[in-house]
mmCIF file of C-alpha atoms and ligand atoms in Angstrom:
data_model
loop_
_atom_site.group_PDB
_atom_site.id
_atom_site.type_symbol
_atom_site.label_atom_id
_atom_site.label_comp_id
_atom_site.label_asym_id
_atom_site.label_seq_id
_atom_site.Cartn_x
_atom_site.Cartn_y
_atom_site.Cartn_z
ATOM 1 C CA UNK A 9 -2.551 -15.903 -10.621
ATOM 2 C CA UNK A 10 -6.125 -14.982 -10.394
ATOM 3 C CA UNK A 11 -7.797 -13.979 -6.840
ATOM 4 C CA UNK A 12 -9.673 -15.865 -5.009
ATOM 5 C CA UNK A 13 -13.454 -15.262 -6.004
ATOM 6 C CA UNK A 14 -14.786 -12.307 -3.899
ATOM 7 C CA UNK A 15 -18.429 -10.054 -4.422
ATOM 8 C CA UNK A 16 -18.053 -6.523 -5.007
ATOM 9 C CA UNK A 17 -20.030 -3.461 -3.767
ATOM 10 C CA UNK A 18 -19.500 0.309 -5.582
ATOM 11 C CA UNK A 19 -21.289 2.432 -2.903
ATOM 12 C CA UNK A 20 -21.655 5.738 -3.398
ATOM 13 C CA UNK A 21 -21.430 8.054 -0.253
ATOM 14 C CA UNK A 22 -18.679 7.165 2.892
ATOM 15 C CA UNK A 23 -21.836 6.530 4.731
ATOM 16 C CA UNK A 24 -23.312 3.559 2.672
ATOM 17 C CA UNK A 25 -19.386 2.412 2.480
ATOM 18 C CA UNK A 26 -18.979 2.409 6.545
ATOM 19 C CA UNK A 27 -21.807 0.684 6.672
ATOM 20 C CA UNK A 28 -20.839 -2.449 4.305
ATOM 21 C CA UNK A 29 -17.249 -1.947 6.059
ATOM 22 C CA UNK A 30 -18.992 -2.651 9.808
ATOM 23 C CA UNK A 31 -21.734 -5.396 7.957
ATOM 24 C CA UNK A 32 -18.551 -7.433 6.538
ATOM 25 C CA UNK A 33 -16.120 -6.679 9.202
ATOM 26 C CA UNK A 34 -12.614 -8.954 8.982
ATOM 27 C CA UNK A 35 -14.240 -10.252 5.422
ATOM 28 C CA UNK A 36 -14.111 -6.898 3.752
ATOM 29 C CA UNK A 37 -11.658 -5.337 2.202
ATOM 30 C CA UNK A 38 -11.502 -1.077 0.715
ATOM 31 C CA UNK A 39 -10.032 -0.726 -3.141
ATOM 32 C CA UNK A 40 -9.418 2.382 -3.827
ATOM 33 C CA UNK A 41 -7.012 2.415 -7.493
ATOM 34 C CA UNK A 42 -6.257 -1.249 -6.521
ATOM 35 C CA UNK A 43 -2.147 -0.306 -7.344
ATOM 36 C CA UNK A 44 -1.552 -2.336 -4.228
ATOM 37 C CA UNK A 45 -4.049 -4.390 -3.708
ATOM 38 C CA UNK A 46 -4.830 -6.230 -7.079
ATOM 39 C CA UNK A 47 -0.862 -7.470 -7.203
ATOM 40 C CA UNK A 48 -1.752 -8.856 -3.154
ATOM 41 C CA UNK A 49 -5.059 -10.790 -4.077
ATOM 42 C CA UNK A 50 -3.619 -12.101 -7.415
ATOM 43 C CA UNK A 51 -0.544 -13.717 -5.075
ATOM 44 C CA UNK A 52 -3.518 -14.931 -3.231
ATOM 45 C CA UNK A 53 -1.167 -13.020 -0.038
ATOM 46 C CA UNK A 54 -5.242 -12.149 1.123
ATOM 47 C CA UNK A 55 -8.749 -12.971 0.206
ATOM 48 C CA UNK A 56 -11.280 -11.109 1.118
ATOM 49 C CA UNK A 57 -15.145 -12.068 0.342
ATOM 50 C CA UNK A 58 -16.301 -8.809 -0.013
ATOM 51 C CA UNK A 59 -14.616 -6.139 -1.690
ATOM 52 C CA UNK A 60 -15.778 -2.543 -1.511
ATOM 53 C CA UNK A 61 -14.712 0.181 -3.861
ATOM 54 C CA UNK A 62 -14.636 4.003 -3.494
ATOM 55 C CA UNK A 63 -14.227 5.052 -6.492
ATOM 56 C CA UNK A 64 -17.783 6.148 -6.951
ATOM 57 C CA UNK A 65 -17.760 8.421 -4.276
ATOM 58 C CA UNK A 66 -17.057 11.672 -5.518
ATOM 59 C CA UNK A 67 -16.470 13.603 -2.198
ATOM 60 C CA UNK A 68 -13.417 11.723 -1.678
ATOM 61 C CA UNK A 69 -11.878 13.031 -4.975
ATOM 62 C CA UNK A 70 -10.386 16.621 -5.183
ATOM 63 C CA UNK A 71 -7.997 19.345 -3.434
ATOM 64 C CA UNK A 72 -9.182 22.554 -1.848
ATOM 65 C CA UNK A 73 -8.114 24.921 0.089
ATOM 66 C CA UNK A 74 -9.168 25.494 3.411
ATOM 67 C CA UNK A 75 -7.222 28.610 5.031
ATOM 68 C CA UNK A 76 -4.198 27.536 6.598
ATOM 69 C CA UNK A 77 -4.230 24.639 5.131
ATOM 70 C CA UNK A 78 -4.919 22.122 1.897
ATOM 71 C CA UNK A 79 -6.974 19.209 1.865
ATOM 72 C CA UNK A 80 -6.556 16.403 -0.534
ATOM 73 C CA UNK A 81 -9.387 13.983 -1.013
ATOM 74 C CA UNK A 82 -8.077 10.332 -0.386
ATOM 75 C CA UNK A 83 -9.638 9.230 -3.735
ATOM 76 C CA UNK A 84 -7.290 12.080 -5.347
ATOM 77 C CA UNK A 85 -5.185 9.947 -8.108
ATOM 78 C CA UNK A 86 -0.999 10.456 -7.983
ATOM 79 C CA UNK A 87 -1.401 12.553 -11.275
ATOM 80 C CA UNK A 88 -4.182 14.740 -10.096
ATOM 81 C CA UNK A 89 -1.903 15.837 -7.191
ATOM 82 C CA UNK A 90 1.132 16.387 -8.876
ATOM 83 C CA UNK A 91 -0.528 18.850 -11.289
ATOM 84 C CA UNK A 92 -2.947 20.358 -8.942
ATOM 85 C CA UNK A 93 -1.896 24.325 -8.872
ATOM 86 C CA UNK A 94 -2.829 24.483 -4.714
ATOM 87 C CA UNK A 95 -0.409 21.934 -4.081
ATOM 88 C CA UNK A 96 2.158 23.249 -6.219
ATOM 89 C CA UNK A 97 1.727 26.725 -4.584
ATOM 90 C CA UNK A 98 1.218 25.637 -1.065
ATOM 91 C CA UNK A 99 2.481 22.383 -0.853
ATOM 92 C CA UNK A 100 4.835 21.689 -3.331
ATOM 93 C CA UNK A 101 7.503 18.927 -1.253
ATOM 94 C CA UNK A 102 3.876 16.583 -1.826
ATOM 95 C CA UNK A 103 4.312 17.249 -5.751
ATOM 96 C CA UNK A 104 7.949 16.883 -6.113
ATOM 97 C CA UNK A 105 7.357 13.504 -4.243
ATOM 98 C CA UNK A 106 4.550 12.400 -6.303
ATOM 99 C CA UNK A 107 6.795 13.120 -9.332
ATOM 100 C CA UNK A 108 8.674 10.534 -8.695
ATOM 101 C CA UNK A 109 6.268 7.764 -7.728
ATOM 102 C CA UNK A 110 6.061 5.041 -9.900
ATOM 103 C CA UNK A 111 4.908 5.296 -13.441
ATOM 104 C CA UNK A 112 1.961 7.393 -15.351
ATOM 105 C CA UNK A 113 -0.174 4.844 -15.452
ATOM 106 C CA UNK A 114 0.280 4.007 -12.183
ATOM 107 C CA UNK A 115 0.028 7.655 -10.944
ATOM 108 C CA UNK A 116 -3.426 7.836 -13.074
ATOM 109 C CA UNK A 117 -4.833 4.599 -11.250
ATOM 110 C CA UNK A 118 -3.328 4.843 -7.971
ATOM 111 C CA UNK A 119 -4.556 7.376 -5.131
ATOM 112 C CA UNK A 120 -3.199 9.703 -2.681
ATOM 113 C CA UNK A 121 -5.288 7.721 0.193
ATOM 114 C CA UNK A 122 -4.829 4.443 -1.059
ATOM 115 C CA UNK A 123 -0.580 4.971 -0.782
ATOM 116 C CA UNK A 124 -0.727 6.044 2.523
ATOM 117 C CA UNK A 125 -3.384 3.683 3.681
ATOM 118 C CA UNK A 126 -1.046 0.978 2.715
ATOM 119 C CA UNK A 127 2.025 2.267 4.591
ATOM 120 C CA UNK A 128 4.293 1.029 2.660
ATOM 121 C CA UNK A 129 8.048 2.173 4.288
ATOM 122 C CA UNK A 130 9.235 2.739 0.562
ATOM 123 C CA UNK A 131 6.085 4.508 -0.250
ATOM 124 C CA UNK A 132 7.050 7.692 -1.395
ATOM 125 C CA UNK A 133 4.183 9.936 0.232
ATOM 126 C CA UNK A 134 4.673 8.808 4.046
ATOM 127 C CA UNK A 135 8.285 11.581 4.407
ATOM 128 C CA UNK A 136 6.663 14.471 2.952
ATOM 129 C CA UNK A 137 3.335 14.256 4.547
ATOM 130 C CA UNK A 138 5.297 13.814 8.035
ATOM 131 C CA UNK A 139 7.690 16.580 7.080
ATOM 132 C CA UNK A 140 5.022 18.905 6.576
ATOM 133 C CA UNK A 141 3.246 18.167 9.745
ATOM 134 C CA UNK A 142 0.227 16.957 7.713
ATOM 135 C CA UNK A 143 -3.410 15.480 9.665
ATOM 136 C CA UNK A 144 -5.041 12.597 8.560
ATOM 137 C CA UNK A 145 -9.186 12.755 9.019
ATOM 138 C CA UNK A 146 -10.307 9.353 9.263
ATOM 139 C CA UNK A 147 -13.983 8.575 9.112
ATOM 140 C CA UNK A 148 -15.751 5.828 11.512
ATOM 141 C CA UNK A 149 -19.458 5.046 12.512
ATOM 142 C CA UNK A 150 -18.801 7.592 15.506
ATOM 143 C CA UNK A 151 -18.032 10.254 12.836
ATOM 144 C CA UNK A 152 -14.658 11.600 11.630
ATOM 145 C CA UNK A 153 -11.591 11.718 13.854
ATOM 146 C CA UNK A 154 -8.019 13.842 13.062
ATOM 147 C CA UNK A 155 -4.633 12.413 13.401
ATOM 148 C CA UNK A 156 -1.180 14.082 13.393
ATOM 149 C CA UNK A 157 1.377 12.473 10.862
ATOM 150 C CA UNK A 158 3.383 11.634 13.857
ATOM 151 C CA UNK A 159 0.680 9.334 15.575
ATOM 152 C CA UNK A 160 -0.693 7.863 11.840
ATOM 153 C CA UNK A 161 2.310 5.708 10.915
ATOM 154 C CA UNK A 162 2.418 3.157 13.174
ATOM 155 C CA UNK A 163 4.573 0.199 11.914
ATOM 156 C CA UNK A 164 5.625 -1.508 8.894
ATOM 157 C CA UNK A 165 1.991 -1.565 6.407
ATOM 158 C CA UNK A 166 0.352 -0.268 10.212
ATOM 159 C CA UNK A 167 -1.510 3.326 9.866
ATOM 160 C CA UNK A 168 -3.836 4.457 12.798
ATOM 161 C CA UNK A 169 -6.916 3.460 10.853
ATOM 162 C CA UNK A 170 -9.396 0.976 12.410
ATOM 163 C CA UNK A 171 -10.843 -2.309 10.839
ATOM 164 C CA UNK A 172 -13.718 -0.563 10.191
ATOM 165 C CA UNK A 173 -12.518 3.255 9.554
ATOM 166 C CA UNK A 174 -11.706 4.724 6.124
ATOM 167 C CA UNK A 175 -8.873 7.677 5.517
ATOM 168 C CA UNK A 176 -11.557 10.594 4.004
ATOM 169 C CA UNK A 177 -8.635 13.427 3.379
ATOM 170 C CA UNK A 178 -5.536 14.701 4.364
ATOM 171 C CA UNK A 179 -4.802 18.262 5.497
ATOM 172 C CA UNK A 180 -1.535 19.762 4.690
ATOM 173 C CA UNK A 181 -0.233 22.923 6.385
ATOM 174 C CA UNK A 182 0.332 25.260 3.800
ATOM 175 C CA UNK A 183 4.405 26.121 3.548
ATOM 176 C CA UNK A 184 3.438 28.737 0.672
ATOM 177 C CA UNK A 185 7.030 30.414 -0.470
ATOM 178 C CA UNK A 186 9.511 27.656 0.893
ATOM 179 C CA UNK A 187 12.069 25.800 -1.477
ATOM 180 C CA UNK A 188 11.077 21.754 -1.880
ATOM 181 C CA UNK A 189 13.091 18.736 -3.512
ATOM 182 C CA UNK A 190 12.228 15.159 -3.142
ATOM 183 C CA UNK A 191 15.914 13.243 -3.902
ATOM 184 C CA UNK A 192 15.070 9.571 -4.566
ATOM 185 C CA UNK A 193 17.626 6.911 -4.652
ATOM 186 C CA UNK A 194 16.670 3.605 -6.982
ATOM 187 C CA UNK A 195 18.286 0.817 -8.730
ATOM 188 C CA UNK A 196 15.470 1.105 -11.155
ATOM 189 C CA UNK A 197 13.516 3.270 -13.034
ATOM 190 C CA UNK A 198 9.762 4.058 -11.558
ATOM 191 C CA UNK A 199 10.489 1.905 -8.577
ATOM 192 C CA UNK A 200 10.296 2.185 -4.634
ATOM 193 C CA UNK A 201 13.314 4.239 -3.408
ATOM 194 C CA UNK A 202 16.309 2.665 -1.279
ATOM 195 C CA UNK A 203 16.166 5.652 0.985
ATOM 196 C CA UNK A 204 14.439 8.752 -0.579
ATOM 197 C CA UNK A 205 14.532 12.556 1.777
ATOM 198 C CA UNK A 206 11.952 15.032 1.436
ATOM 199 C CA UNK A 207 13.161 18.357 1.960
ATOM 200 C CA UNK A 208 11.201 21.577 2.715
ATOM 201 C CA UNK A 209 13.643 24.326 3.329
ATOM 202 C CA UNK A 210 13.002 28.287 4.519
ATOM 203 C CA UNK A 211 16.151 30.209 4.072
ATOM 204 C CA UNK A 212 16.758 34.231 2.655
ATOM 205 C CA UNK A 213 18.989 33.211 0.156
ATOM 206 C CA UNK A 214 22.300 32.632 2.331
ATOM 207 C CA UNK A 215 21.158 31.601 5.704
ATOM 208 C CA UNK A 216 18.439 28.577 6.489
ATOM 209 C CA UNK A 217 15.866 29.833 8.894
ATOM 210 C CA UNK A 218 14.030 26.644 9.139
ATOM 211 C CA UNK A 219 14.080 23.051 7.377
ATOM 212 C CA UNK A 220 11.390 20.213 7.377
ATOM 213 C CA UNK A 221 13.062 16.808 6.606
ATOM 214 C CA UNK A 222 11.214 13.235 6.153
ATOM 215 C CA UNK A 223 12.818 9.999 5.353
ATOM 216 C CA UNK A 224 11.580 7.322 3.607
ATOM 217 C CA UNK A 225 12.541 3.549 3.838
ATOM 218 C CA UNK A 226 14.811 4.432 7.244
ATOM 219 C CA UNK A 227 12.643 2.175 9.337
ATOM 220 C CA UNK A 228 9.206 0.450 9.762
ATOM 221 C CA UNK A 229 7.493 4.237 9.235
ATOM 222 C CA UNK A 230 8.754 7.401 7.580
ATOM 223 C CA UNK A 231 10.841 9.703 10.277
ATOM 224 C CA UNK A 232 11.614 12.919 10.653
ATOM 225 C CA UNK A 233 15.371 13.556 10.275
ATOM 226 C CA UNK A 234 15.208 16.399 13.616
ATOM 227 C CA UNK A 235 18.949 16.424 14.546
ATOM 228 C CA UNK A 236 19.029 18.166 11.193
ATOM 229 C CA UNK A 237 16.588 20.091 11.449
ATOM 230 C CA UNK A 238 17.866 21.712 14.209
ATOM 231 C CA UNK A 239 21.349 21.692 12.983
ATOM 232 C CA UNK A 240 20.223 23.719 9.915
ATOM 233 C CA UNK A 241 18.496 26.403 11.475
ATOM 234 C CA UNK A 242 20.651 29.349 11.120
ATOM 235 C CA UNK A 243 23.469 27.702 9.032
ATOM 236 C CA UNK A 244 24.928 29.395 6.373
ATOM 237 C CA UNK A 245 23.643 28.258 2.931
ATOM 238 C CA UNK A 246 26.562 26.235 0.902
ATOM 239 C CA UNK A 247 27.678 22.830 0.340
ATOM 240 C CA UNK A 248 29.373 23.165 3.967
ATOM 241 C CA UNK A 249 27.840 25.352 5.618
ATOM 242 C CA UNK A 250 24.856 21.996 5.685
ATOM 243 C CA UNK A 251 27.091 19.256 5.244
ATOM 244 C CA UNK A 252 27.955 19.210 9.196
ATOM 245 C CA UNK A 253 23.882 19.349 9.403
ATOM 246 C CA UNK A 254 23.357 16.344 6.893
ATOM 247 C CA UNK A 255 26.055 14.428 8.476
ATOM 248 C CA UNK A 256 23.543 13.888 11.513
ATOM 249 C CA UNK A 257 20.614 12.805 9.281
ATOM 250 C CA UNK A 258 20.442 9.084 10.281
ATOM 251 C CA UNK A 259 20.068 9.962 14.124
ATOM 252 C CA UNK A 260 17.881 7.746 15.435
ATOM 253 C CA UNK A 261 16.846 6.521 12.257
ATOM 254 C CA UNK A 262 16.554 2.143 12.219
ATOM 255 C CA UNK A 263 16.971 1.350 8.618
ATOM 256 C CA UNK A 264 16.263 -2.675 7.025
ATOM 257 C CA UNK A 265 18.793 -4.436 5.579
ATOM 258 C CA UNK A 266 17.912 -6.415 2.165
ATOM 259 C CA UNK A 267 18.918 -7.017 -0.965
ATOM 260 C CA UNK A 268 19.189 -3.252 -2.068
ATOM 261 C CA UNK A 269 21.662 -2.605 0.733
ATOM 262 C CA UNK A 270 22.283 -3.019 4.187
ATOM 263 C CA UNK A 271 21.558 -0.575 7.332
ATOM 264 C CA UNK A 272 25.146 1.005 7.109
ATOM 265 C CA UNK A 273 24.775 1.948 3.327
ATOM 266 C CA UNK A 274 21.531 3.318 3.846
ATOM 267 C CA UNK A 275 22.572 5.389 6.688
ATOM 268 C CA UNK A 276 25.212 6.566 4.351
ATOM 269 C CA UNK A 277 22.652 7.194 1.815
ATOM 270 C CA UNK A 278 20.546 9.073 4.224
ATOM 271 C CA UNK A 279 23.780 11.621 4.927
ATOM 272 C CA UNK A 280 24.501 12.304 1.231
ATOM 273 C CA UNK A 281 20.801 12.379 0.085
ATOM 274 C CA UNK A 282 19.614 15.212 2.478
ATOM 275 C CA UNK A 283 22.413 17.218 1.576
ATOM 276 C CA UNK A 284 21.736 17.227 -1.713
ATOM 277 C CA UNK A 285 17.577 17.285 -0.770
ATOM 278 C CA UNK A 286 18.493 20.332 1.468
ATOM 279 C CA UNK A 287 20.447 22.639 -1.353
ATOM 280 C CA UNK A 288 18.327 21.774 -4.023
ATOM 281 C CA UNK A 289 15.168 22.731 -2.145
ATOM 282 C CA UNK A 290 16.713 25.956 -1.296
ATOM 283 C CA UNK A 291 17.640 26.563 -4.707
ATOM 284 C CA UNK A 292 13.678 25.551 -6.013
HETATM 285 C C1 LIG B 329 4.742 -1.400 -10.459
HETATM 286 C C2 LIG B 329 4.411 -0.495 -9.306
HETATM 287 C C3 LIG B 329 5.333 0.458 -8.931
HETATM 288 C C4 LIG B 329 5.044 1.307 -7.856
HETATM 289 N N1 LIG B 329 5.994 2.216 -7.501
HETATM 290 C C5 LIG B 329 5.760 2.997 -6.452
HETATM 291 C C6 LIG B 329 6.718 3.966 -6.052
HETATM 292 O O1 LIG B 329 7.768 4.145 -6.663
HETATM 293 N N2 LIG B 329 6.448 4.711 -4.961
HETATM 294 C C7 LIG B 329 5.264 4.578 -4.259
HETATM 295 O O2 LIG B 329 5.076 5.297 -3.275
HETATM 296 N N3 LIG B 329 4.339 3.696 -4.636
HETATM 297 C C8 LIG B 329 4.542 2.909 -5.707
HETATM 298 N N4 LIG B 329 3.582 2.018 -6.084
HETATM 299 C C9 LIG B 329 2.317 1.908 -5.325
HETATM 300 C C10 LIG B 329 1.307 2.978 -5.776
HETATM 301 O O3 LIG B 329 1.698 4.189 -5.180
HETATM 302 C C11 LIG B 329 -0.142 2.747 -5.295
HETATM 303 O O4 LIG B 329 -0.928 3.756 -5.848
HETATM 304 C C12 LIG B 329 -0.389 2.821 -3.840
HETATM 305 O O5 LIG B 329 0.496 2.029 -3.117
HETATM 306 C C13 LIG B 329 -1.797 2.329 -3.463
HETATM 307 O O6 LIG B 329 -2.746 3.221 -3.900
HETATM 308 P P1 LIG B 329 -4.097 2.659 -4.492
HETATM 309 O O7 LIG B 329 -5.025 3.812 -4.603
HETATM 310 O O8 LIG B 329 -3.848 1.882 -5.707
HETATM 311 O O9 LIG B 329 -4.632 1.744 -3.279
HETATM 312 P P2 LIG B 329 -5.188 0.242 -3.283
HETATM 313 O O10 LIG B 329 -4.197 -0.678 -3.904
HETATM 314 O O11 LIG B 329 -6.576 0.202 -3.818
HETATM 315 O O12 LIG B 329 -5.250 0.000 -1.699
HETATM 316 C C14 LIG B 329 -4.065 -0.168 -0.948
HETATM 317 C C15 LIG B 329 -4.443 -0.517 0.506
HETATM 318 O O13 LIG B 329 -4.999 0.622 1.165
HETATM 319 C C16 LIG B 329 -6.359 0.356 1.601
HETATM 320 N N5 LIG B 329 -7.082 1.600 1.316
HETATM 321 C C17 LIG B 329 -7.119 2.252 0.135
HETATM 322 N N6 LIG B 329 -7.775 3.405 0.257
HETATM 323 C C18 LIG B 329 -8.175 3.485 1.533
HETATM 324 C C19 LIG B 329 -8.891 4.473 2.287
HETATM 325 N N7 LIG B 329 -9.318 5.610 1.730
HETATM 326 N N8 LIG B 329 -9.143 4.237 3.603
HETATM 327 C C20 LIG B 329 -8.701 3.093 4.196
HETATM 328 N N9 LIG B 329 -8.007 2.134 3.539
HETATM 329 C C21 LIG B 329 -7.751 2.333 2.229
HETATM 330 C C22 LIG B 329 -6.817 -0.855 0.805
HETATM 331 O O14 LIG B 329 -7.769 -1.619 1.524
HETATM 332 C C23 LIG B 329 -5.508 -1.618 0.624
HETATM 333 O O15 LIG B 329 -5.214 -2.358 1.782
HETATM 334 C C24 LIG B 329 3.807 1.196 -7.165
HETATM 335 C C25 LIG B 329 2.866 0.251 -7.574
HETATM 336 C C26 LIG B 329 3.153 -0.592 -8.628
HETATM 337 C C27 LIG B 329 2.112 -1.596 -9.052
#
């Protein structure tokens, strides 16, 4: 179907942008690659009148690093990320996730900010962002505020940014030297995962010192798998030695039933996934 007719507006700073976000209010709407939001207007699902694109702003695009930490641009496309050498270095569970999102066309199109502005539970960027402990700077007319991973997913397609706020960048806590995997369960190819666990894993070798574990599409949000997590911290590093560990990762987890599977099978997924998440990480 074709959207609804709608007027456009490219500014060019995230000043000019705020500005046509507060002048339009509940009648505007952000694109950023439009991944998400072209398939929603053409199903006519919403229909805005004014539509206001970022992609000419270029300090939204990029990665740098910033001490403790790496900042990713919210304009920053899927395949930007995934080949960017600071992430790979510093923040590599974001790359092995990215890896697997979609398709390359879609990772050339679709952004960093634009994913987790949607919120999608399947997304595949929400459980490593959370796992990593990473902030969210979101920008308003009052100037830019910082949220914790924790207190930015708020409910199914619900982040913690306002009608009239736009995500600017994300800061991720460097975790330079620890093993990553991103294990993704699909019935297709290039698709949303079932369940999907992001791993970050510290270990010498034999014995885990410390283990950073989201899950994605295990409720509304992405959650942190922490019975694990604490579970792992000293175990000994073989298929049993974290099995006992894994066994506990659908704690407190709330998981949808549809026509993928129901809650039970993805609890079971959950279980098996981070096992194999956790050992492959600490073999990376
Ligand atoms: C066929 C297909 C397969 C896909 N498979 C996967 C997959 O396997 N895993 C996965 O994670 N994703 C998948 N996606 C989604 C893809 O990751 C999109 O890139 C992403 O969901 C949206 O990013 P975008 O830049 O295109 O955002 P857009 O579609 O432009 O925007 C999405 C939403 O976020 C808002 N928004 C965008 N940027 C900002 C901002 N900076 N501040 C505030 N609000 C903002 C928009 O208003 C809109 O509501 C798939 C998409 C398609 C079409």
């Amino acid at each position: 179907m074709i959207p609804a007719k709608f007027d456009y507006l490219a500014p060019t700073s995230v000043e000019d942008a705020l500005a046509a976000l507060s002048e339009h209010g509940d009648d505007a709407k952000i694109i950023a690659g439009g991944q998400s939001l072209l398939p929603v207007l053409r199903m006519r699902l919403n229909a805005p009148e004014m539509i206001i694109d970022l992609g000419k702003i270029d300090s939204l695009r990029g990665i740098r690093d910033d001490g403790d930490a790496i900042v990713i641009g919210a304009m920053t496309t899927h395949h930007d990320v995934l080949h960017d050498p600071l992430v790979n270095e510093h923040a590599a569970l974001i790359a092995k996730a990215a890896e697997h999102l979609a398709d390359a066309q879609i990772r050339h199109r679709g952004t960093f900010g634009g994913a987790l502005a949607h919120a999608d539970p399947a997304g595949d960027l929400g459980a490593p962002t959370l796992a990593l402990g990473a902030e969210f700077v979101i920008a308003g007319s009052g100037g830019t505020r910082s949220v914790t991973a924790e207190d930015y997913f708020v409910d199914l397609f619900e982040t913690a940014i306002g009608e009239d706020e736009i995500l600017v960048e994300v800061r991720v806590p460097k975790h330079t030297g620890w093993g990553a995997h991103y294990e993704k369960f699909v019935r297709v190819v290039h698709q949303w995962p079932i369940v999907a666990v992001a791993a970050a894993v510290k270990s010498d070798g034999s014995t885990v010192s410390e283990a950073k574990i989201g899950l994605t599409n295990m409720g509304n949000t992405p959650v942190r798998a922490r019975a694990t997590e604490a579970a792992l911290a000293g175990a000994e590093l073989s298929e049993d030695g974290v099995r006992a560990a894994c066994d506990r990762a659908a704690e407190g987890t709330n998981p949808p039933s549809d026509l993928n599977g129901d809650a039970d099978y993805r609890r079971h997924l959950a279980t098996v996934l981070t096992r194999r998440a956790v050992l492959k990480a600490a073999q990376a």
